[in-house]
Structure formats: C-alpha cells, structure tokens
Coordinates of C-alpha atoms in Angstrom, one line a residue:
M1 CA -0.1 0.1 0.2
L2 CA 2.7 2.3 0.7
S3 CA 4.5 1.6 -2.7
W4 CA 1.0 2.1 -4.4
L5 CA 1.1 5.7 -2.1
R6 CA 4.4 6.6 -3.3
D7 CA 3.6 5.9 -6.8
N8 CA 0.8 7.9 -7.1
A9 CA 2.5 10.7 -5.3
K10 CA 2.6 13.8 -8.4
I11 CA -1.3 13.3 -8.5
F12 CA -1.8 12.8 -4.8
L13 CA -0.4 16.3 -4.8
T14 CA -1.7 17.5 -7.9
I15 CA -5.6 16.8 -6.6
V16 CA -3.8 18.8 -2.8
V17 CA -3.8 21.8 -4.9
V18 CA -6.1 21.9 -7.5
T19 CA -8.7 21.2 -4.5
F20 CA -7.2 24.3 -2.3
V21 CA -8.0 26.5 -5.7
L22 CA -11.3 25.8 -6.3
L23 CA -11.4 26.0 -1.9
I24 CA -9.8 30.2 -2.8
F25 CA -12.6 30.3 -4.8
V26 CA -15.2 29.1 -3.1
D27 CA -14.7 30.6 0.4
W28 CA -12.3 33.8 -0.1
G29 CA -14.1 34.3 -2.6
T30 CA -17.1 35.2 -1.6
G31 CA -15.2 37.5 0.3
R32 CA -14.9 35.6 4.2
D33 CA -11.7 35.1 5.1
G34 CA -12.6 34.5 8.7
S35 CA -12.7 37.9 9.5
G36 CA -15.4 39.5 8.3
A37 CA -12.8 41.5 5.8
D38 CA -14.1 42.1 2.4
A39 CA -12.2 40.9 -0.1
T40 CA -12.2 41.5 -4.4
N41 CA -15.6 39.6 -5.3
V42 CA -14.9 40.0 -9.0
V43 CA -12.6 38.0 -12.1
A44 CA -13.9 40.1 -15.1
R45 CA -16.3 43.1 -16.2
V46 CA -18.0 42.4 -18.9
G47 CA -19.0 45.7 -19.6
D48 CA -21.9 46.4 -17.2
A49 CA -21.9 43.5 -16.0
E50 CA -19.3 42.1 -13.1
L51 CA -18.7 38.2 -13.0
T52 CA -17.6 36.0 -10.1
P53 CA -15.3 34.2 -9.0
E54 CA -18.0 31.2 -8.8
Q55 CA -19.7 31.7 -11.8
Y56 CA -15.5 31.2 -13.2
Q57 CA -14.7 27.9 -10.5
Q58 CA -18.5 26.6 -11.7
H59 CA -17.1 27.3 -15.7
Y60 CA -13.7 25.8 -15.2
M61 CA -15.6 22.0 -13.2
D62 CA -17.6 22.1 -15.6
I63 CA -14.8 21.9 -18.6
R64 CA -12.2 20.1 -16.2
N65 CA -15.7 17.1 -15.5
R66 CA -15.9 17.5 -19.3
L67 CA -12.7 17.3 -20.8
T68 CA -12.5 14.0 -17.5
G69 CA -15.7 12.1 -19.4
A70 CA -14.3 12.1 -22.8
M71 CA -11.3 10.9 -21.5
Q72 CA -13.5 7.8 -19.4
M73 CA -15.0 7.1 -22.9
S74 CA -12.4 7.0 -25.5
G75 CA -10.8 4.2 -22.2
D76 CA -8.4 6.8 -20.3
P77 CA -8.5 4.6 -17.1
S78 CA -6.4 7.3 -15.0
P79 CA -6.8 11.0 -16.8
E80 CA -6.2 12.6 -13.4
G81 CA -1.9 13.4 -14.2
E82 CA -3.4 14.5 -17.7
I83 CA -5.6 16.8 -16.7
A84 CA -3.6 18.3 -14.1
A85 CA -0.7 18.7 -17.1
L86 CA -3.6 20.7 -18.7
H87 CA -5.0 22.9 -15.5
D88 CA -3.7 26.7 -16.9
E89 CA -5.4 25.6 -20.8
I90 CA -9.2 24.4 -18.5
E91 CA -8.1 27.6 -17.2
Q92 CA -8.0 29.5 -19.7
A93 CA -11.1 27.8 -22.1
A94 CA -13.0 28.7 -19.0
F95 CA -12.1 32.5 -18.6
D96 CA -13.1 32.5 -22.2
E97 CA -16.8 30.2 -22.2
M98 CA -17.7 32.5 -18.3
V99 CA -17.5 35.9 -21.0
N100 CA -19.2 34.5 -24.0
A101 CA -21.7 33.1 -22.1
Q102 CA -22.3 37.1 -20.6
L103 CA -21.8 38.2 -24.3
R104 CA -24.1 36.0 -25.8
R105 CA -27.3 37.0 -22.5
D106 CA -26.6 40.8 -23.2
F107 CA -26.8 40.1 -27.0
L108 CA -29.8 38.8 -26.6
S109 CA -31.3 40.9 -24.1
H110 CA -30.5 43.2 -25.8
H111 CA -32.2 42.1 -29.1
G112 CA -36.0 41.3 -27.3
W113 CA -35.2 38.0 -26.7
P114 CA -36.4 36.5 -23.7
A115 CA -34.7 33.9 -20.3
L116 CA -35.8 30.8 -20.7
G117 CA -38.6 29.1 -17.9
V118 CA -39.7 26.2 -17.0
E119 CA -43.3 26.7 -19.3
E120 CA -40.6 27.1 -22.4
A121 CA -38.4 24.4 -21.6
E122 CA -41.1 21.4 -22.2
A123 CA -42.5 23.1 -24.8
M124 CA -38.6 22.4 -26.2
F125 CA -38.8 19.2 -24.4
L126 CA -42.6 18.6 -26.8
Q127 CA -41.3 19.6 -29.9
Q128 CA -38.5 16.9 -29.3
L129 CA -40.5 14.5 -28.6
R130 CA -42.5 15.6 -32.1
L131 CA -39.8 14.9 -34.1
A132 CA -38.4 11.8 -32.2
G133 CA -42.4 10.4 -34.2
V134 CA -43.8 10.0 -31.3
E135 CA -48.1 9.9 -32.0
D136 CA -49.3 11.6 -28.5
P137 CA -46.2 13.7 -27.2
R138 CA -48.5 14.9 -24.9
A139 CA -49.4 12.0 -22.9
M140 CA -45.7 11.3 -23.6
L141 CA -44.3 14.3 -21.4
E142 CA -47.6 13.7 -19.2
A143 CA -45.7 10.2 -18.9
Y144 CA -42.4 11.0 -18.4
R145 CA -43.4 14.2 -15.4
E146 CA -43.3 10.8 -13.1
D147 CA -40.4 10.2 -14.0
P148 CA -37.5 10.8 -11.0
R149 CA -35.3 12.5 -13.6
Y150 CA -38.1 14.5 -15.1
S151 CA -36.3 17.6 -14.0
Q152 CA -32.9 16.6 -15.5
L153 CA -34.6 15.9 -19.0
L154 CA -35.9 20.0 -18.2
Y155 CA -32.5 21.1 -17.3
Q156 CA -31.2 19.6 -20.3
A157 CA -33.8 21.1 -22.6
W158 CA -33.2 24.3 -21.0
E159 CA -29.8 23.6 -21.5
Q160 CA -30.3 23.1 -25.8
A161 CA -33.0 26.0 -26.7
T162 CA -30.4 28.7 -24.3
S163 CA -28.1 27.6 -26.2
I164 CA -28.5 27.2 -30.0
M165 CA -30.2 31.6 -29.2
F166 CA -27.9 33.0 -30.1
P167 CA -26.3 31.1 -33.3
A168 CA -29.3 30.9 -34.5
H169 CA -29.7 35.4 -34.1
V170 CA -26.9 35.4 -36.1
R171 CA -27.1 33.5 -39.0
L172 CA -30.4 34.2 -40.2
G173 CA -28.2 37.9 -40.9
A174 CA -25.7 35.9 -42.2
L175 CA -27.3 34.4 -45.0
A176 CA -25.3 33.0 -48.2
S177 CA -25.5 34.9 -51.3
M178 CA -25.4 33.0 -54.9
D179 CA -22.7 34.5 -54.9
E180 CA -20.4 33.5 -51.9
L181 CA -21.4 30.2 -53.6
Q182 CA -19.3 31.1 -57.2
Y183 CA -17.2 31.7 -54.8
H184 CA -16.6 28.6 -52.8
M185 CA -17.7 26.7 -55.7
D186 CA -14.4 28.8 -57.9
E187 CA -12.0 28.4 -55.0
S188 CA -12.0 24.8 -55.2
Y189 CA -13.2 23.7 -58.5
A190 CA -12.1 27.9 -60.6
V191 CA -8.6 26.6 -63.5
L192 CA -6.1 29.5 -63.3
T193 CA -3.0 31.1 -64.8
A194 CA -0.1 33.7 -64.2
R195 CA 2.6 35.6 -65.3
F196 CA 4.9 37.1 -62.9
L197 CA 7.9 39.9 -62.6
L198 CA 10.6 38.1 -59.2
F199 CA 12.5 41.5 -57.7
T200 CA 15.0 40.4 -55.6
G201 CA 16.8 43.5 -53.5
E202 CA 20.0 44.0 -52.6
I203 CA 22.1 41.7 -51.2
R204 CA 24.5 43.4 -48.4
I205 CA 26.5 43.6 -44.7
P206 CA 25.6 45.5 -42.8
S207 CA 28.1 48.0 -40.8
D208 CA 28.0 48.0 -36.7
E209 CA 25.2 51.5 -36.2
E210 CA 22.8 49.3 -38.9
L211 CA 23.5 45.7 -36.3
D212 CA 23.0 47.8 -33.8
Q213 CA 20.5 49.4 -34.2
F214 CA 18.2 46.6 -36.5
Y215 CA 18.6 44.8 -33.0
H216 CA 17.1 47.8 -30.9
D217 CA 14.3 48.3 -33.2
H218 CA 12.8 45.1 -33.8
P219 CA 13.5 43.1 -30.1
D220 CA 11.0 39.9 -30.9
L221 CA 13.1 38.8 -33.3
F222 CA 16.1 38.0 -30.7
T223 CA 13.8 36.2 -27.9
D224 CA 13.3 32.8 -27.7
P225 CA 10.3 31.1 -26.5
P226 CA 11.2 28.3 -23.4
T227 CA 12.4 25.2 -25.0
A228 CA 12.4 21.3 -23.2
T229 CA 13.9 18.5 -24.3
V230 CA 11.8 15.6 -23.2
R231 CA 12.5 11.5 -23.6
Y232 CA 9.3 9.8 -24.1
V233 CA 8.7 5.6 -24.9
T234 CA 4.7 5.2 -26.3
V235 CA 4.5 1.7 -24.1
G236 CA 0.9 -0.9 -26.2
V237 CA -1.7 -2.0 -25.2
V238 CA -2.4 -5.5 -25.5
P239 CA -5.5 -7.8 -25.3
S240 CA -5.2 -9.8 -23.3
E241 CA -6.8 -13.9 -24.1
T242 CA -9.6 -13.6 -22.2
D243 CA -10.3 -10.8 -25.2
T244 CA -8.7 -12.5 -27.7
E245 CA -11.9 -15.3 -26.5
R246 CA -14.5 -12.7 -26.1
A247 CA -14.2 -11.5 -29.8
R248 CA -13.8 -14.9 -31.3
A249 CA -17.1 -16.2 -29.0
T250 CA -18.8 -13.0 -30.9
V251 CA -18.0 -13.7 -34.2
D252 CA -19.1 -18.0 -33.7
S253 CA -22.6 -16.3 -32.0
L254 CA -22.9 -14.3 -35.3
V255 CA -23.2 -17.1 -37.7
L256 CA -24.7 -19.3 -35.8
S257 CA -27.6 -16.6 -35.3
G258 CA -27.4 -16.0 -39.8
A259 CA -26.9 -12.0 -38.1
L260 CA -26.6 -9.9 -41.4
P261 CA -22.9 -10.8 -42.9
D262 CA -21.2 -8.6 -45.0
T263 CA -20.2 -9.0 -48.6
I264 CA -16.9 -8.3 -50.7
L265 CA -15.6 -8.9 -53.8
L266 CA -12.5 -10.0 -54.1
T267 CA -10.1 -12.3 -55.6
R268 CA -9.0 -15.5 -54.6
E269 CA -6.0 -13.9 -53.9
Q270 CA -6.4 -11.7 -51.9
L271 CA -8.5 -14.2 -50.0
D272 CA -5.5 -16.4 -50.0
T273 CA -3.9 -13.4 -48.2
F274 CA -6.8 -12.4 -46.3
A275 CA -7.2 -15.9 -44.5
P276 CA -3.6 -17.9 -45.7
G277 CA -4.8 -21.4 -45.5
V278 CA -8.5 -21.5 -44.7
F279 CA -9.0 -22.2 -47.9
E280 CA -7.4 -25.1 -50.8
G281 CA -7.9 -26.4 -53.2
N282 CA -10.9 -26.0 -55.8
I283 CA -13.5 -23.1 -54.0
E284 CA -17.2 -24.2 -54.1
A285 CA -20.1 -22.1 -53.7
G286 CA -21.0 -23.1 -50.0
D287 CA -18.1 -23.3 -48.8
M288 CA -17.7 -21.7 -44.7
S289 CA -14.7 -21.2 -43.9
P290 CA -13.3 -22.0 -39.6
L291 CA -12.8 -19.0 -37.0
F292 CA -9.7 -17.9 -37.8
R293 CA -7.4 -14.1 -36.6
S294 CA -6.0 -12.3 -39.3
P295 CA -6.0 -8.4 -39.7
S296 CA -9.4 -6.4 -39.9
L297 CA -10.8 -6.1 -43.1
V298 CA -13.7 -3.8 -41.8
Y299 CA -12.3 -1.4 -39.5
A300 CA -8.9 0.1 -38.6
P301 CA -5.7 -2.4 -40.5
G302 CA -4.1 -2.3 -37.8
L303 CA -6.6 -4.6 -35.6
S304 CA -6.3 -7.6 -35.5
A305 CA -9.7 -10.2 -36.0
W306 CA -11.6 -12.8 -35.9
H307 CA -13.2 -14.0 -39.1
A308 CA -15.5 -16.7 -40.8
V309 CA -16.4 -16.4 -44.3
R310 CA -18.0 -18.5 -46.2
I311 CA -18.3 -18.7 -50.1
V312 CA -21.2 -16.7 -52.2
S313 CA -20.6 -17.4 -56.3
G314 CA -16.8 -17.3 -58.2
A315 CA -16.2 -16.5 -61.3
S316 CA -12.9 -17.7 -63.2
S317 CA -10.7 -14.5 -65.5
S318 CA -9.9 -14.1 -68.3
N319 CA -6.9 -16.6 -67.8
P320 CA -7.6 -19.7 -67.4
S321 CA -4.3 -21.0 -66.2
D322 CA -3.7 -18.4 -63.6
P323 CA -6.7 -19.0 -60.7
S324 CA -5.6 -16.4 -58.6
L325 CA -7.7 -14.1 -60.6
D326 CA -10.2 -15.1 -61.0
T327 CA -13.1 -13.2 -58.5
L328 CA -15.0 -14.5 -55.7
R329 CA -18.4 -12.9 -53.7
I330 CA -18.0 -13.9 -50.2
A331 CA -20.1 -13.4 -47.0
H332 CA -18.3 -11.9 -44.2
W333 CA -18.6 -12.0 -40.5
E334 CA -15.7 -10.2 -38.2
A335 CA -15.8 -9.0 -34.7
P336 CA -12.3 -6.9 -34.0
V337 CA -10.2 -7.9 -30.6
Y338 CA -10.0 -4.8 -27.9
P339 CA -8.0 -4.8 -25.2
G340 CA -10.8 -4.4 -22.0
Q341 CA -10.6 -2.2 -19.8
R342 CA -9.3 -4.8 -17.2
S343 CA -6.0 -5.2 -20.0
I344 CA -5.9 -1.2 -20.1
M345 CA -5.4 -0.8 -15.8
D346 CA -3.4 -3.6 -15.5
T347 CA -0.8 -2.0 -18.8
A348 CA -1.0 1.4 -16.9
W349 CA 0.0 -0.6 -13.7
E350 CA 3.3 -1.9 -15.4
V351 CA 4.1 1.0 -16.9
E352 CA 4.2 3.0 -14.7
M353 CA 6.1 0.6 -12.5
E354 CA 8.1 0.7 -14.8
A355 CA 8.3 4.5 -16.1
E356 CA 11.9 4.9 -14.4
S357 CA 13.4 1.8 -16.2
L358 CA 12.4 2.7 -19.1
L359 CA 12.7 6.7 -19.5
S360 CA 17.0 5.9 -18.0
Q361 CA 17.6 3.6 -21.0
Q362 CA 18.5 4.6 -24.7
L363 CA 17.4 1.9 -26.0
P364 CA 14.0 1.2 -23.8
W365 CA 13.7 -2.5 -23.6
S366 CA 10.8 -4.0 -20.5
D367 CA 10.1 -8.1 -20.8
S368 CA 6.6 -6.7 -20.3
L369 CA 5.5 -4.5 -21.7
Q370 CA 5.6 -3.6 -26.0
V371 CA 7.3 -1.1 -26.8
L372 CA 6.2 0.4 -30.0
D373 CA 8.1 4.4 -30.6
W374 CA 11.0 6.0 -28.3
G375 CA 13.2 9.2 -28.5
E376 CA 14.2 12.5 -27.8
L377 CA 11.8 15.8 -27.8
D378 CA 12.6 19.5 -28.7
V379 CA 9.8 21.3 -27.7
D380 CA 8.8 24.5 -28.1
S381 CA 5.7 26.9 -27.5
A382 CA 5.7 25.9 -31.9
T383 CA 5.9 22.4 -31.6
E384 CA 3.5 20.6 -33.6
L385 CA 3.4 17.1 -32.4
G386 CA 1.8 15.0 -34.7
G387 CA 0.1 12.0 -33.0
M388 CA 1.2 12.5 -29.5
P389 CA -0.9 13.8 -26.4
R390 CA -1.1 17.6 -26.0
P391 CA -0.3 17.0 -21.9
L392 CA 2.9 16.2 -23.3
K393 CA 3.4 19.9 -25.0
V394 CA 2.6 20.9 -21.8
F395 CA 4.0 19.6 -19.0
A396 CA 7.8 20.0 -21.7
L397 CA 6.7 23.7 -20.7
D398 CA 5.1 23.7 -17.0
T399 CA 7.2 25.6 -14.9
L400 CA 5.2 24.8 -12.4
W401 CA 5.3 21.5 -12.4
T402 CA 8.9 21.1 -10.8
D403 CA 9.2 16.3 -10.8
D404 CA 11.7 16.0 -13.7
M405 CA 8.6 12.8 -14.8
G406 CA 5.4 13.7 -16.3
P407 CA 2.1 12.3 -16.0
L408 CA 1.0 9.4 -17.7
M409 CA -0.7 9.9 -21.0
Y410 CA -3.0 7.7 -23.6
V411 CA -3.3 7.5 -26.8
P412 CA -6.5 6.4 -27.9
S413 CA -5.7 4.2 -31.6
Y414 CA -2.0 4.8 -31.6
A415 CA -1.2 4.8 -35.4
G416 CA -4.9 3.6 -36.2
S417 CA -4.0 0.7 -34.0
Y418 CA -4.7 -0.5 -30.5
P419 CA -4.6 2.3 -27.0
A420 CA -1.5 3.3 -25.9
F421 CA -0.3 4.8 -23.0
V422 CA 2.7 7.8 -23.0
V423 CA 5.7 8.4 -20.5
A424 CA 7.6 11.4 -20.7
R425 CA 10.6 12.8 -18.8
R426 CA 12.0 16.1 -18.8
L427 CA 16.0 16.1 -20.0
E428 CA 16.5 19.6 -20.1
Y429 CA 14.4 22.8 -20.0
S430 CA 15.7 26.8 -21.1
G431 CA 13.3 29.8 -20.0
G432 CA 14.4 32.2 -23.5
G433 CA 14.2 35.3 -23.7
L434 CA 15.6 38.4 -25.2
L435 CA 19.4 37.1 -25.8
T436 CA 22.1 40.4 -25.8
L437 CA 24.3 42.2 -27.9
E438 CA 26.5 40.2 -28.5
Q439 CA 25.0 36.9 -28.3
A440 CA 23.0 37.8 -31.3
K441 CA 25.8 39.2 -32.7
Q442 CA 28.4 36.2 -31.9
D443 CA 25.8 33.0 -32.6
G444 CA 25.5 35.0 -36.1
R445 CA 21.8 35.6 -36.2
L446 CA 21.8 39.3 -35.9
L447 CA 23.8 39.5 -38.5
L448 CA 21.4 36.5 -40.9
T449 CA 18.2 38.6 -39.6
A450 CA 19.7 42.0 -40.8
S451 CA 20.6 40.9 -44.1
S452 CA 17.5 39.1 -44.9
H453 CA 15.0 42.2 -43.6
I454 CA 17.5 45.3 -46.1
Q455 CA 16.8 42.0 -48.7
K456 CA 13.3 41.9 -48.2
Q457 CA 13.0 45.4 -47.7
T458 CA 14.6 46.4 -51.2
S459 CA 12.6 44.0 -53.0
M460 CA 9.5 45.2 -52.2
A461 CA 11.0 48.7 -52.1
E462 CA 11.9 48.1 -56.6
A463 CA 8.7 45.8 -56.9
E464 CA 6.4 49.0 -55.6
R465 CA 8.8 51.7 -58.0
A466 CA 8.1 49.4 -60.8
L467 CA 4.4 49.3 -59.6
A468 CA 4.1 53.1 -60.2
E469 CA 5.5 53.1 -63.0
M470 CA 3.2 50.9 -64.7
R471 CA 0.2 52.2 -63.3
E472 CA 1.3 55.7 -64.8
S473 CA 2.2 54.8 -67.7
G474 CA -0.9 51.9 -68.0
V475 CA 1.3 49.3 -69.5
T476 CA 0.4 45.8 -69.1
L477 CA 3.4 43.1 -66.4
G478 CA 4.0 42.3 -70.4
S479 CA 4.6 45.0 -71.9
Y480 CA 7.1 46.5 -68.7
A481 CA 8.4 43.8 -69.1
A482 CA 9.3 44.1 -73.3
G483 CA 10.7 47.2 -72.3
E484 CA 12.9 47.2 -69.5
S485 CA 13.9 43.7 -70.5
L486 CA 12.9 41.5 -67.6
G487 CA 12.2 38.2 -67.5
L488 CA 8.9 36.9 -67.1
Q489 CA 7.8 33.6 -65.8
S490 CA 4.3 32.2 -65.8
T491 CA 2.5 29.8 -63.9
P492 CA 1.3 25.7 -64.1
E493 CA -2.2 26.0 -64.4
F494 CA -3.5 25.9 -60.5
T495 CA -6.5 26.7 -58.5
V496 CA -7.1 29.2 -55.2
A497 CA -7.3 25.8 -52.8
S498 CA -3.5 24.2 -53.8
V499 CA -2.8 27.9 -52.9
R500 CA -3.9 27.8 -49.7
Q501 CA -2.8 24.7 -49.1
A502 CA 0.4 25.4 -50.2
A503 CA 0.5 28.6 -48.1
F504 CA -1.2 27.1 -45.3
G505 CA 2.6 24.9 -44.1
D506 CA 4.7 27.6 -46.2
P507 CA 3.2 31.2 -44.1
R508 CA 7.1 33.0 -45.6
A509 CA 5.9 31.2 -48.7
Y510 CA 9.7 30.2 -49.5
G511 CA 8.0 27.9 -52.4
G512 CA 7.1 30.8 -54.9
L513 CA 4.0 32.9 -56.4
L514 CA 2.0 29.8 -55.8
S515 CA 2.6 29.1 -51.8
S516 CA 1.4 33.2 -51.0
P517 CA -1.4 32.8 -48.9
D518 CA -1.3 36.9 -50.0
F519 CA -2.0 36.7 -54.0
A520 CA -4.8 33.1 -52.9
D521 CA -6.9 36.3 -51.4
V522 CA -7.0 38.2 -54.2
A523 CA -6.6 35.6 -57.2
L524 CA -9.9 34.6 -58.2
V525 CA -11.6 38.8 -57.8
A526 CA -9.2 40.5 -59.5
P527 CA -9.9 41.6 -63.1
P528 CA -7.7 39.8 -65.7
L529 CA -4.1 41.3 -67.0
E530 CA -4.8 43.4 -63.8
V531 CA -1.0 43.9 -62.5
L532 CA -1.5 42.6 -58.4
G533 CA 0.6 42.6 -55.6
P534 CA 3.5 42.9 -54.6
F535 CA 3.3 39.8 -52.9
R536 CA 6.3 39.0 -50.3
V537 CA 7.8 35.3 -51.2
G538 CA 10.5 34.1 -48.7
N539 CA 13.4 37.8 -49.7
N540 CA 11.5 37.6 -52.7
A541 CA 9.4 40.6 -54.5
I542 CA 6.8 39.4 -56.7
L543 CA 4.0 41.3 -59.1
A544 CA 1.6 39.1 -60.5
E545 CA -1.9 39.7 -62.8
I546 CA -4.4 36.7 -64.4
T547 CA -3.4 35.5 -67.3
T548 CA -6.8 33.0 -68.0
R549 CA -9.8 31.5 -65.2
T550 CA -12.5 29.1 -66.4
S551 CA -14.7 29.2 -63.8
P552 CA -17.2 26.2 -63.7
P553 CA -20.6 26.6 -64.5
M554 CA -23.2 27.2 -61.3
P555 CA -25.5 23.4 -61.1
S556 CA -28.8 24.0 -62.8
D557 CA -30.1 20.6 -60.9
P558 CA -31.6 21.7 -57.4
M559 CA -30.7 17.9 -56.6
L560 CA -27.2 19.2 -57.1
L561 CA -27.3 22.9 -55.6
A562 CA -28.7 22.8 -52.7
P563 CA -25.7 21.0 -50.1
L564 CA -23.6 23.2 -52.1
Y565 CA -25.7 26.1 -50.7
L566 CA -26.1 24.3 -47.2
T567 CA -22.6 23.6 -47.3
V568 CA -21.4 27.4 -47.9
Q569 CA -24.0 28.4 -45.5
S570 CA -22.8 26.8 -42.3
Q571 CA -19.9 28.0 -42.6
T572 CA -20.8 31.1 -42.7
G573 CA -22.3 30.8 -40.3
V574 CA -20.0 29.4 -38.3
S575 CA -17.4 32.5 -39.4
A576 CA -20.1 34.6 -39.0
V577 CA -20.9 33.1 -35.3
W578 CA -16.8 33.9 -34.0
A579 CA -16.8 37.4 -35.9
Q580 CA -19.8 38.3 -34.1
L581 CA -18.2 37.2 -30.7
E582 CA -15.1 38.6 -31.6
M583 CA -17.4 41.9 -32.3
L584 CA -18.5 42.0 -28.5
R585 CA -15.7 41.0 -26.9
E586 CA -14.2 44.4 -28.4
S587 CA -17.3 47.0 -27.7
E588 CA -18.1 45.7 -24.9
G589 CA -14.6 45.9 -23.4
V590 CA -13.6 43.2 -21.6
E591 CA -11.0 42.8 -18.7
D592 CA -9.4 40.3 -17.0
L593 CA -9.1 40.6 -13.6
R594 CA -7.6 37.7 -12.3
Q595 CA -5.3 38.4 -11.0
Q596 CA -6.6 41.1 -8.8
F597 CA -8.7 39.0 -7.0
Y598 CA -5.4 36.4 -6.4
D599 CA -3.9 39.5 -5.3
A600 CA -6.6 40.7 -2.9
V601 CA -7.6 37.1 -1.0
A602 CA -3.7 36.8 -1.5
A603 CA -3.4 40.1 0.7
S604 CA -6.4 39.2 3.2
R605 CA -5.2 36.2 3.9
A606 CA -1.3 37.7 4.9
D607 CA -3.9 39.8 6.7
T608 CA -5.8 37.9 8.5
T609 CA -2.8 36.0 10.1
S610 CA -1.1 38.4 11.6
S611 CA -3.9 39.7 13.1
R612 CA -3.8 36.1 15.1
E613 CA -2.8 36.5 18.7
P614 CA 0.2 34.6 19.0
P615 CA -0.9 31.0 21.7
P616 CA 0.3 31.5 24.3
D617 CA 3.3 29.6 26.2
T618 CA 2.1 27.3 28.2
G619 CA 5.7 25.4 29.0
Y620 CA 5.1 22.3 26.2
Y621 CA 7.3 22.3 22.8

C-alpha cells in the first residue's frame, strides 16, 4: 500500500493543489476571509456586468468534468495526471467560456429575446418528442413528469434551447448569397494561370551601426521562446487472452444466429492473403471457413480480428491458367480483438511501475511491455507533436511541474491501431528570453536576420517602384517586362484551394507565388491582366497578373445545388457566430481581473494571519 501511495504521489499532490485553488474560489472568493473583512469578488468585467469567482469556478469545473468524461469514454483509466498538466489551458478556456456566455446573454437581451423558464423548456421537450415520431407527445410528456429524472431531462432541454438562441439569431442575419456560393465553387474548381515578375533586392552586409540599430528596433526577432528536451517512450496495450476469446465467441455467435454478414468482392489471391491456409484446393459456392484470426477488413487495418467466411459465388478470370485472378463473392463476419478495460488498467499499472527504468535507457526494453516507439523531442510553443498526446507538450513547458517525470498519458488509438500509453521525462529546460546584443552577434543571428531584412525591404521597394511606373504609364506586366528586358515567368494551372493549402505549410511563401496566401486572397476577384501585388515570397517580391480563369458553371439541378449551398451556409454561419463574438468582445470592453482577485485574496489572507494572536506559552514544546 505504501509503495502504491509513493508511486502515485504526484497525482495526490495535484489533487491537493486543485482542491486548494477551488477552496480559494469557494471561500475567499465570496469575500469571506475568516475575519469578516471584504475581499475583491470580481474576476472579470464585461460591459457593466461583473463576473464572480463562483461563476469562474463553475465554468472551470464544467470544462474539467467534460474533458475527464471524454478521456474516460475513450478508455483512459486514470486521466487525473493529464488533466493536471492541462490545468492552465482549462483555466483559460473557462475564462473565455464565462465571458462569451455573458456576451451572449447581453446580446440576446438587447435584441429582445426572452429569458427561458420551465414553460419554454417543456415546450422544447415537447417539440423534441414530436420530432422523434411519438404519436401522442402530450401523453408522453405527462408520463415523463412522473419520472424522477424529469427535472434533469427538462434542464437538458432548457440548456439546448438556451444554447441555440445566439447562433440562431446571428445565422438568420448571415445568409450566404449566390455570389458566395459561386466563390466557394471557384475556390476549389476554377482553373487559373498567371504570369509574374520576380524582384530580388540587394544582398549586402550591414554596418555595425545598422546591426545595433536593427537589434534595438526588432527585439522580438531575438527573443527565444521557452524550450525543453524530453525523452519519451510509447507502450502499446496488448489484448489479453480473455479479450481474444471474447472476440472469437462474438464471431461464432454471429454465424450461428444468422446475423447479416458483410458482402465483399475479391480475387482468389486476395482471399489467400487475407485468410492464408484457410481454403485449400478448389473453392465452391457454399464452402464455409472455420473461425480464423487475421487483420481487420472492416475496421482499422492495424487491428487484429476473428473472422468467418462463406463463399457465395465465384467467376473465372479471363486467364484460365491463373486461378489466382478468379473473382469471389464472400459473406464475411468479423469481430475485432479490442483490449478490455482490465487489459488497459493492467498495462497502465505496469507502465507506471517501469516508467523510471524505461526512461533511463537509450534503448528502452521491457520483458512484459510492448514498446512501440521512443526518442527525444525538442519542444517549444510552436512544436507540432502529430499523434502525440497534448499533455506532453504542456508538461514539457510547464515551469510549475517541478518533477522531471511527466504524467501517464493515454492515446486511444496509436497509429490507427490499439491504445497506447506515453511516459516522458524532461531532460533539459530553457526559459528563453531576449538575447543580449553580444549573444546575437556571436551566434550570427543578428547578421543573418538583418541581411535578410534588408533584402526583403529592397525587394519590396523595387517591386513597388515598378508597380507605380506601370500604373502611371498604363502598361501591362508583359509590356513593362519587355521594355525593361526583364524575364516574365508563367505559372502552371492552379486552383486557389491548392495555393491556400501550400501556404498553410509555407506561410512566408518560400515556395514562390503559388504558396502566397495574399495572392490566394485576390486571385479570384482581380480582373484579368490587372497588375497585382507586390507579394512577398521569402526574401523576394513578386508582381503578378491573372492571365486565364475558367470557372465551373453553377449546377441547374436543385438536387446538386442544395447540398453545395448548405455547405456554404454552414461555413458562413459558423464564421459569423465567431466574428460576432469577437466584435462584442471589442465593443463591450472585456477586463480580465483575475490577477487583481488573486492579489486581493493573498493580501486578505496575509492580514488575517498577522492579526491572529500567538498561542499562550504553556511551557510544552
């Protein structure tokens, strides 16, 4: 028991810290400090509304509980450590959710939406019963009123009705036009070509004075973010014999009960690859396989599964000498071998017991665990971890996590296969910060950055000068290039969607014009042969013009047009809701008063502690 408590000490410490924070909100947050003195009781101000620590705590716990529930639903046996690592992110999400909720309430009140009560909630619930196809929804509602869970069901209906009012109001005023539909179609399907001039600015070494001035003018370019190096090990969850036998029994039951199978068409060669050695010699319609284990055909290919196959029909290939090409239609039953909760829990316990040993080895090895992956990662705020769990990055950069061992992290499906656990150790941490002038000079960053900046500026200046000359003289890009003996280049055919996709992975457009997000924004709306730009591409600049643009015709069939329009309307509605919230944040003036609240609590507690009289001296130690 003591060993188990020691191994889980970090989780207990986390629970104590979280409980302590919640007690701050519950007790001190109400303005009570034990002495009757008042403390600041506001964590945010939205317009004229003051939001209290109790509201903040409620949103924090709601998000925490939702996240915990989602992790548990995915099979995570103990998400407490991961939740602790995400504490700061949950706090910020709770603050944003609390502020947005107040903004929505004020907005709806301003536009005359009524506050919903029990009557409206029952009306919502009644409508849900109608939509569910209940023949007599009012009788069903009366029956529900006798259910002890009726108040909970009514509250859920009230929550749903309340949550849809704001987006419903905004979406009604943000209906997509046919022009937006055409733009959406053109973005993906319109084929364009363009031609362009590339301007490459001066490349020179700045003087010492220029370097010093550039350093002082651009401190952000010489400020390193916090970074960490972590060693990680990924351990897979292996299904137990019990899990395997459960899947086998499921397939057997499906076959015996006459459950509807999948019908699959494949060649004899594919069948032999999928079920090696199961069917020998000639195959005839009606042949039934024994139960066999093989990779899944229906679910993720990384899963193992039990199968049963019956031959429905067959057709010879055009080459009688090669029966491997014969086509077979099979009836197929399958049950994947999933690890049960017990297997996941057992693996979690073993990983926790062996985490120190695994992370102390350059090549981790375990007699009882399946090590899938290991390595070391350099992590900063911009690092994309791919399939690694989010808490790994948070743990690596969290200065409040004093232990170099991170929490046990759960991956519901590793590389499309079984669940896995990740353990990590922080090897190094650097808080980053602004480099000194001498450091920036010594590592060469100042010279390289300043030279690159000068080239970018001169490239853009040359392109802007050329653009001004073209507009003044009224010549096209081609005429200007011929007059100045410049090389005019042409792009291959492209779509705006392809340019946006390239720009997503190359935001500074080092890949050229077809990686420029600014060019993508104007390519569909600019008139042909109008000079556009300048566009910054890496250290260079480009002036371009659209030479051809072929748009797809608008579908005349309503059956084709309707889903296209609904897709555009959905995107327009979502964008409008978030844009409305951002505008409300700016217009209402949101104040974050959390730090003032924490300071007031600390000061109140310090005053309370200092005002208490010391206990009398009884003579005992």
